Structures are given as C-alpha cells and as structure tokens.
XYZ file of C-alpha atoms in Angstrom:
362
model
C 0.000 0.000 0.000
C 3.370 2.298 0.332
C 4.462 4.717 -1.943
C 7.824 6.285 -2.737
C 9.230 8.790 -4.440
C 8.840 11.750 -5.583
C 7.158 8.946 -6.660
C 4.820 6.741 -4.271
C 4.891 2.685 -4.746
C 6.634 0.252 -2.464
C 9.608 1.292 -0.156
C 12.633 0.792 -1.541
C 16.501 1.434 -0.995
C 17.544 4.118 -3.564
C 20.687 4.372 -5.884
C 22.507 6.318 -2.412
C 21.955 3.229 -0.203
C 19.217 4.542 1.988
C 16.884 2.100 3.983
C 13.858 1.036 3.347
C 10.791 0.011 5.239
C 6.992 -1.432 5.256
C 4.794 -1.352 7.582
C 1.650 -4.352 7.608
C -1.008 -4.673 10.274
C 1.038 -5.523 13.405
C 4.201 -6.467 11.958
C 7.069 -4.208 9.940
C 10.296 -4.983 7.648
C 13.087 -3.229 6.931
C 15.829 -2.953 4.381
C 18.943 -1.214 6.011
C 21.596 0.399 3.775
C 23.424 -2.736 3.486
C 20.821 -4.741 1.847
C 19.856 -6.572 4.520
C 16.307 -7.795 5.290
C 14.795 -7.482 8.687
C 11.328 -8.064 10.270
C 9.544 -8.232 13.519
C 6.144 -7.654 15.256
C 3.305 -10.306 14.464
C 4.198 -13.452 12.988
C 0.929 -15.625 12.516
C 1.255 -16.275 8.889
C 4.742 -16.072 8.590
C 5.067 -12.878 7.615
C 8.524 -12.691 9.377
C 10.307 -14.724 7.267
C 11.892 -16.212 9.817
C 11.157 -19.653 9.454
C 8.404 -19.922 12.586
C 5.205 -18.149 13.633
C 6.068 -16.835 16.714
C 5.974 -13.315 17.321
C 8.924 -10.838 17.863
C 9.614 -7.560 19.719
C 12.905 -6.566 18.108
C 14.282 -6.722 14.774
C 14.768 -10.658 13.530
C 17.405 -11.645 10.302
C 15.419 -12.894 7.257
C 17.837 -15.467 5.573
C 21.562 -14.297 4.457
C 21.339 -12.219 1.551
C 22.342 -8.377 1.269
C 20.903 -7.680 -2.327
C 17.605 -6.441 -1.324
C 16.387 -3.231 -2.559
C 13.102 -3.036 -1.805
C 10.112 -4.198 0.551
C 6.333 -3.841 0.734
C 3.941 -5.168 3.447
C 0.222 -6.020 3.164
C -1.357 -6.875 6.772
C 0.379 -10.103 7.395
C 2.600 -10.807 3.781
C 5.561 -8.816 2.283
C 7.562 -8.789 -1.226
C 10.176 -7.606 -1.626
C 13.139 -7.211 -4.651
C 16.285 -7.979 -5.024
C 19.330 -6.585 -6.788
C 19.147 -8.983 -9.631
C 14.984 -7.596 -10.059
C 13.995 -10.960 -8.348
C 10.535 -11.094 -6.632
C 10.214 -12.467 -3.310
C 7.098 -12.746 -1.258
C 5.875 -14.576 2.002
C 3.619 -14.890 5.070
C -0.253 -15.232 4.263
C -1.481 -16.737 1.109
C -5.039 -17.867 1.425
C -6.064 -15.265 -2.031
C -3.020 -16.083 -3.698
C -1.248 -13.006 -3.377
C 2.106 -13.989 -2.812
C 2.195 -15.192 -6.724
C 3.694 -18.642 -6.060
C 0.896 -20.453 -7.836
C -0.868 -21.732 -4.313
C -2.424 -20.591 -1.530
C 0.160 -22.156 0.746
C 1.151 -19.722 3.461
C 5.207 -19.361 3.782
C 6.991 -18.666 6.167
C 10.357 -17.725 4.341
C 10.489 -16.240 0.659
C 9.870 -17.720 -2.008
C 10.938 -16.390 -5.485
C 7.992 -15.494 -8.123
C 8.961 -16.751 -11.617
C 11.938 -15.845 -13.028
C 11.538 -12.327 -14.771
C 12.614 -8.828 -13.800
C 11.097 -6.572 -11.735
C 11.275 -2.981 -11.542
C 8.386 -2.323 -8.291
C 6.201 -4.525 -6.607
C 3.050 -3.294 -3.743
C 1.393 -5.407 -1.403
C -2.283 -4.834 -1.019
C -4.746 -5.916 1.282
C -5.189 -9.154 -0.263
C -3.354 -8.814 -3.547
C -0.522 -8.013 -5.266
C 0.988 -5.987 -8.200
C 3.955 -4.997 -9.839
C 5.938 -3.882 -13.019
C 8.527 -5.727 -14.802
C 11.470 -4.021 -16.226
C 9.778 -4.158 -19.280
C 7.700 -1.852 -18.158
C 4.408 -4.305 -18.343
C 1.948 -4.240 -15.337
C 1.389 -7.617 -13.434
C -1.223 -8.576 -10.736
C -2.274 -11.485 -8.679
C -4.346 -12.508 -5.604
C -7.747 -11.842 -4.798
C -10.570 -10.052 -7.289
C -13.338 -9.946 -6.212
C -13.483 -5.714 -6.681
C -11.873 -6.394 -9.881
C -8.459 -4.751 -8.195
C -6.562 -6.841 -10.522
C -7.229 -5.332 -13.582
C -7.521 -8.278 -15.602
C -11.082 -8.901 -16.042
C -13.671 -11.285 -14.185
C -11.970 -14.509 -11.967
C -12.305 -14.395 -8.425
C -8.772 -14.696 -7.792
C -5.197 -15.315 -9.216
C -2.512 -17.464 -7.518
C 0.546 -16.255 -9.790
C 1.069 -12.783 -11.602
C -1.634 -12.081 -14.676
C -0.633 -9.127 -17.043
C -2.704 -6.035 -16.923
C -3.631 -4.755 -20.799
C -1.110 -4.718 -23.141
C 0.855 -1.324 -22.251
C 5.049 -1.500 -21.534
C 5.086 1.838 -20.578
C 4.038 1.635 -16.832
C 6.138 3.549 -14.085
C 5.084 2.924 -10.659
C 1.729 0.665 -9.192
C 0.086 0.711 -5.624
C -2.354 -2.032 -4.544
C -4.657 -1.073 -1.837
C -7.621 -2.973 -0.243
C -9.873 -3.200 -3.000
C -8.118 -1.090 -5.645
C -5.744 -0.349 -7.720
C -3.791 2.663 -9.414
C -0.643 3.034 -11.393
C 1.291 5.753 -13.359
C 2.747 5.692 -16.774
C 5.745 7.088 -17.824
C 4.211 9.806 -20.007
C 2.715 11.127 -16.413
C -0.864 9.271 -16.645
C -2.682 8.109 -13.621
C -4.989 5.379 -13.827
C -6.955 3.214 -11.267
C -9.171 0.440 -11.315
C -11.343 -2.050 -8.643
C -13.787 -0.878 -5.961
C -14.492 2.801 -5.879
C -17.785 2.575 -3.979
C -16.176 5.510 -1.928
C -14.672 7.172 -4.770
C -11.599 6.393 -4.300
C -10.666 5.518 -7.967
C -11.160 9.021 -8.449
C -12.921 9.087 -11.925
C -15.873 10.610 -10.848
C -17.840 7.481 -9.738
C -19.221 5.484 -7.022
C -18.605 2.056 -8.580
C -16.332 -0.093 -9.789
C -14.232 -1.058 -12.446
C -12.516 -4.503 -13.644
C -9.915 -2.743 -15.769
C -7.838 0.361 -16.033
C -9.646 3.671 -16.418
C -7.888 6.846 -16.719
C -8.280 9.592 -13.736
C -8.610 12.846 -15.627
C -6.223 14.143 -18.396
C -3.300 15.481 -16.390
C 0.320 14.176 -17.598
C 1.876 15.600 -14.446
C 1.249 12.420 -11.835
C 4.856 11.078 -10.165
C 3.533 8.604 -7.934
C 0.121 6.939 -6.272
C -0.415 5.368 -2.387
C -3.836 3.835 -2.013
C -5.248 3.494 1.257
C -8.093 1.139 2.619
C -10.985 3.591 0.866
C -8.991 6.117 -0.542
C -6.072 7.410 -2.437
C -3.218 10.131 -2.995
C -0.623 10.857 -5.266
C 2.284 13.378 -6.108
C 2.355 15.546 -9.363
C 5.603 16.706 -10.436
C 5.270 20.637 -9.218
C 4.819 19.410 -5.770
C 1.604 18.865 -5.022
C -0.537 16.683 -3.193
C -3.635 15.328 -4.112
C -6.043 12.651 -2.110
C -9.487 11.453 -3.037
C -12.208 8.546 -1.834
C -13.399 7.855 1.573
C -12.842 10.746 4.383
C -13.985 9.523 7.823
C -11.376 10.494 9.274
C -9.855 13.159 7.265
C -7.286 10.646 5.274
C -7.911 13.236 2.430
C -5.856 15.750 3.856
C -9.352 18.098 4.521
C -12.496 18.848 6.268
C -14.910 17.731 3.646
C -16.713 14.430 2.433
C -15.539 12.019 0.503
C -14.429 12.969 -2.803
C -14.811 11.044 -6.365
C -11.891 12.727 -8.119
C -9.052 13.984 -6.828
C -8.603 16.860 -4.378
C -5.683 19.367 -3.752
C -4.212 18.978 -0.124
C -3.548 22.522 0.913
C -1.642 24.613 -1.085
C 2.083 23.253 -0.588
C 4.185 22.956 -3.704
C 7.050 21.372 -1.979
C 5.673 17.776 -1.027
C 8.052 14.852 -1.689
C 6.572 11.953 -0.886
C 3.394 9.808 0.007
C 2.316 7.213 1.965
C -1.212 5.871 2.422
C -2.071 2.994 4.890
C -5.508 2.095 6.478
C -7.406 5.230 6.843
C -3.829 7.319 7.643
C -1.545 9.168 5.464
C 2.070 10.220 5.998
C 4.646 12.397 3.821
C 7.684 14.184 3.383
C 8.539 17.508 2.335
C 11.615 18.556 -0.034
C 13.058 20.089 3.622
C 13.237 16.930 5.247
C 9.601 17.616 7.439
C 7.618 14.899 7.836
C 3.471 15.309 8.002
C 0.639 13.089 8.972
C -2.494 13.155 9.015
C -6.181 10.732 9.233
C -7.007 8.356 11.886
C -4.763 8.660 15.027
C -6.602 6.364 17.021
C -3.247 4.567 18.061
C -0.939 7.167 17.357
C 0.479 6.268 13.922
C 0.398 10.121 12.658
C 3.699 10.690 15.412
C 2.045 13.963 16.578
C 2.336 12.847 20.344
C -1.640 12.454 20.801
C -4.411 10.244 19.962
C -6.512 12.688 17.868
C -7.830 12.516 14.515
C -6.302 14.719 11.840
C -8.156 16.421 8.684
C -4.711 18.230 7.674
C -1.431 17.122 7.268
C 0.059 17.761 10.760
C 4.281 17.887 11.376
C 5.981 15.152 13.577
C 8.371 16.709 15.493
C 10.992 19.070 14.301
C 13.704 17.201 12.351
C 14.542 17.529 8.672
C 16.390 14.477 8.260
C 13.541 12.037 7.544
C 14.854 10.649 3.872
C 11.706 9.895 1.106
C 10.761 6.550 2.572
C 8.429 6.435 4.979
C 5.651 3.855 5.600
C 1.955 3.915 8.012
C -0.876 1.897 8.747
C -2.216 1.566 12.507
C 1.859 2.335 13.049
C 4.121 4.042 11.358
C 8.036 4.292 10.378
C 10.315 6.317 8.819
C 13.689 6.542 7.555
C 16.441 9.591 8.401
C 18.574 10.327 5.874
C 21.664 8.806 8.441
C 19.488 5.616 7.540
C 18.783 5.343 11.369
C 14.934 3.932 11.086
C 12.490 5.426 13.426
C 8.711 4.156 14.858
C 5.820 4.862 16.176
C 2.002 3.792 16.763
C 0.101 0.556 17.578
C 2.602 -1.753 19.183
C -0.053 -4.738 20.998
C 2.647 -6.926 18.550
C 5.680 -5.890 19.146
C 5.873 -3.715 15.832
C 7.730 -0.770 17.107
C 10.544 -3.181 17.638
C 11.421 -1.740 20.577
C 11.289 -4.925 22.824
C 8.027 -4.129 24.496
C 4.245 -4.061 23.433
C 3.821 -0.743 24.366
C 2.410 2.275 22.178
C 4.024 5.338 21.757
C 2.623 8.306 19.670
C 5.594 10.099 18.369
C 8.900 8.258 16.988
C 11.279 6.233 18.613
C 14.563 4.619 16.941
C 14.860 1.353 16.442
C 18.044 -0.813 16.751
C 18.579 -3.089 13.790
C-alpha cells in the first residue's frame, strides 16, 4: 500500500543506499543500507520470514542475503526485490497473493517466476507490480476487480494487466488499484464505492480507467478507501473515503481527486488504512487521518483532517511507511517508529504504544 518517491509505490533502498521500510497490520520490515532484510512484530502467517510463527519484539534476520532493494507489506505478507529484479514474497497466502501459484502460506520467501522486476506493492489481499519491461502484473484476490484483468475471483501467480510496456510505478490497496505511466498518466481500477478511484464514480471497475487528463502524476499510495498521489510541481492530491480526514481536509468524501492545501514542496506519500504520511523537499515529515493509536507521530491520539508535522527534524529521507503504526527513515538511515505496538511492531522490545517516533536498533 506504500508509496515512494517523488514517486509513491513500495519502499525501496535508492541508488545512495538509503533504507527502506513497510509497515503491515502488526508487523514491519526493513531494508537497512546494506541490503539486509529485517522483520519483527506479528508473525501468525509467517510474515517474518523467519522460518516460525512466533511473534517478535525486536528486529529478527530474514535469511543471508544483502541484495535487497526493496520491501512492501500487506497486513500479514511482504515482497520484496532484489538486486538482480527478483521477486520475493511470504507470510499469508489464502487469495493467492504472494504469486507462487498456491495458496500455501510461507513462512520464508519464495521467489515469483523468473523475470525482472522494476516495483512490486502489497495490497490488502493482492498483489501488483511492473517488470522491467515496463508491463503491469497482478495477482491474488478479485473480487473488486483490483486486478485489472477482467472477471476470476482470484489469481494465484502474476496475470498481465492490458497490453501497455510503458508503466512507471503501481500501488495495490484494499480493493483497488492505481498506477502511473511514464508519459505522467494516472490510472486506477477495482472498488471505488467511496470514490476512491477518483474518476468521478461510485462504482467499480474490472480494468484500467484513466483519472482525468493530467500528464503531471509522479507517484500513487492507495489506502483502505482512498487514495493520494504526487504531481511533479509538488503537489498533493487525495481522493475517496474521508472519515477520518485521510484526504488531507475537512470535507466528504471525494470522487476525483482533491488538492491537499496549497504546498508545492511535497516529496513523498504514503497511504495505509485510513492514515496518510509524507515528506517535504526540507526533510519535514506530516501526517495526518485516523490517530486512534498514534500512527500520525504527533504525540496524541486525535484525529487529523490536515497534514500535521511530527516533530521538528529535517532528516527524515523519502521513505516512509503507516498503517495503525508508522516508520520512517532519516537520511543517516537510522529507522524510526511509532504507533500501535499490541505486537511488538515498534521493535522496541516491548508491546507498548508510543505516539511520536522512537529509533529502532537493527
């Protein structure tokens, strides 16, 4: 459900060697700068990696390698890439959205095909990515049609969306979909009963449909009910659902989207359940949505209808990740959380909340 950027998809490592994280529904992984892969917090479908079920409080190794370059977390599976453009995914499988071709749970990685890939995001219960080739790829449960592909209730290993090789970036959210292409479209597709496809409907769609005419889009997060993206002059844009002011205003929900304040500097975007989180060309970091376990990082427990700054520091890097917790990345690569922690997700070594950010030992 991440984004990244000035783009917004999965979290990922960039080019300088910066960490990378992803935040699921009680659990989180991490990527530090030396391409390590990390997890902790809930474990109940394996989506630690580790081998077992059991949950953990702090940080636990997955396997050996120190290629990976990117990670994504749905609420209790990850996938995540590796130098090479391997796809890895594991933890819960029962819609087929890890892309092995069952819906065997795992409990360590397990490769998907052999091909490239350039992104991958981790819905609620499916999956999609882009290859190098710059096709679009889904899999796992469709019964919103958040696949793309057309009518089956769900796919255990990765269906191609259309025909197009010219997508850029993909987010997978609970019951939708949206992408960007390189020549700055947006499009989205699935359930947009709340209007969170942002085409002007309350419906759905089975396949791709274009979200206005602008050629300016850089990236896309899609929440539970809702969605926001990035345009290339630095603004931010949500639409869909709005209970609890995940669109970044006062107002109902919206059908296409609508311009979060009137900032021109906004670098990055992250949706998660019904909470948003981003990062400003300075280094600030905002929140804003449900707070009800304090994953915006504001030090309360209150609901936000504008973006509001955690803390003072202007060191958090472009990857940052929220859902009922959140986590961020400084640019020293030090990796910082915050939120719901019943799990052990903070990876702090206790269970206990906290509602602004705390570092975490890896």
């Amino acid at each position: 459900m991440t984004a990244l950027g000035a783009t917004a998809g999965p979290a990922a490592a960039d080019a300088a060697g910066n960490a990378a994280v992803a935040t699921g529904y009680s659990h989180t992984c991490a990527v530090p700068a030396d391409g390590s892969l990390w997890c902790w917090g809930g474990n109940g479908r394996g989506q630690l990696g580790d081998g077992t079920t059991t949950a953990r409080t702090t940080p636990v190794r997955v396997g050996t390698a120190t290629d990976w370059t990117a990670i994504d977390a749905g609420p209790s599976f990850n996938c995540g890439l590796r130098a090479d453009g391997g796809l890895w995914c594991w933890g819960n499988n029962l819609r087929g959205q890890l892309g092995d071709g069952t819906t065997t749970s795992r409990a360590t990685p397990v490769r998907v095909g052999a091909a490239a890939w350039s992104t991958v995001s981790a819905g609620d219960s499916h999956t999609c990515g882009v290859r190098t080739d710059g096709t679009l790829w889904c899999w796992g449960f469709n019964r919103l049609g958040q696949l793309g592909t057309g009518s089956n209730y769900y796919e255990t290993a990765p269906v191609q969306v259309g025909t197009a090789t010219t997508w850029a970036t993909v987010t997978a959210g609970y019951g939708h979909s949206c992408a960007t292409r390189t020549d700055g479209s947006l499009w989205c597709w699935g359930d947009g009963t709340t209007g969170q496809l942002g085409i002007g409907v309350l419906s759905y769609r089975t396949t791709p449909e274009r979200v206005g005419t602008e050629t300016s889009w850089n990236g896309v997060t899609a929440g539970f009910g809702f969605t926001c993206g990035t345009r290339t002059g630095g603004t931010l844009w949500c639409w869909g659902e709005n209970g609890y002011g995940q669109l970044g205003n006062t107002g109902s929900y919206q059908t296409t989207p609508a311009r979060v304040g009137t900032g021109t500097t906004w670098a990055r975007v992250a949706a998660g359940d019904s909470s948003a989180c981003a990062t400003r060309t300075d280094g600030s970091l905002w929140c804003w949505g449900n707070n009800a376990n304090g994953q915006l990082g504001d030090g309360t427990t209150t609901h936000r209808s504008a973006p509001v700054r955690v803390g003072t520091a202007v060191t958090w890097s472009s990857d940052v990740a929220v859902n009922y917790h959140g986590c961020g990345v400084r640019t020293d690569d030090s990796l910082w959380c915050w939120g719901g922690n019943g799990s052990g997700q903070l990876g702090d070594g206790t269970t206990t909340p906290r509602t602004s950010p705390a570092q975490v030992t890896l």
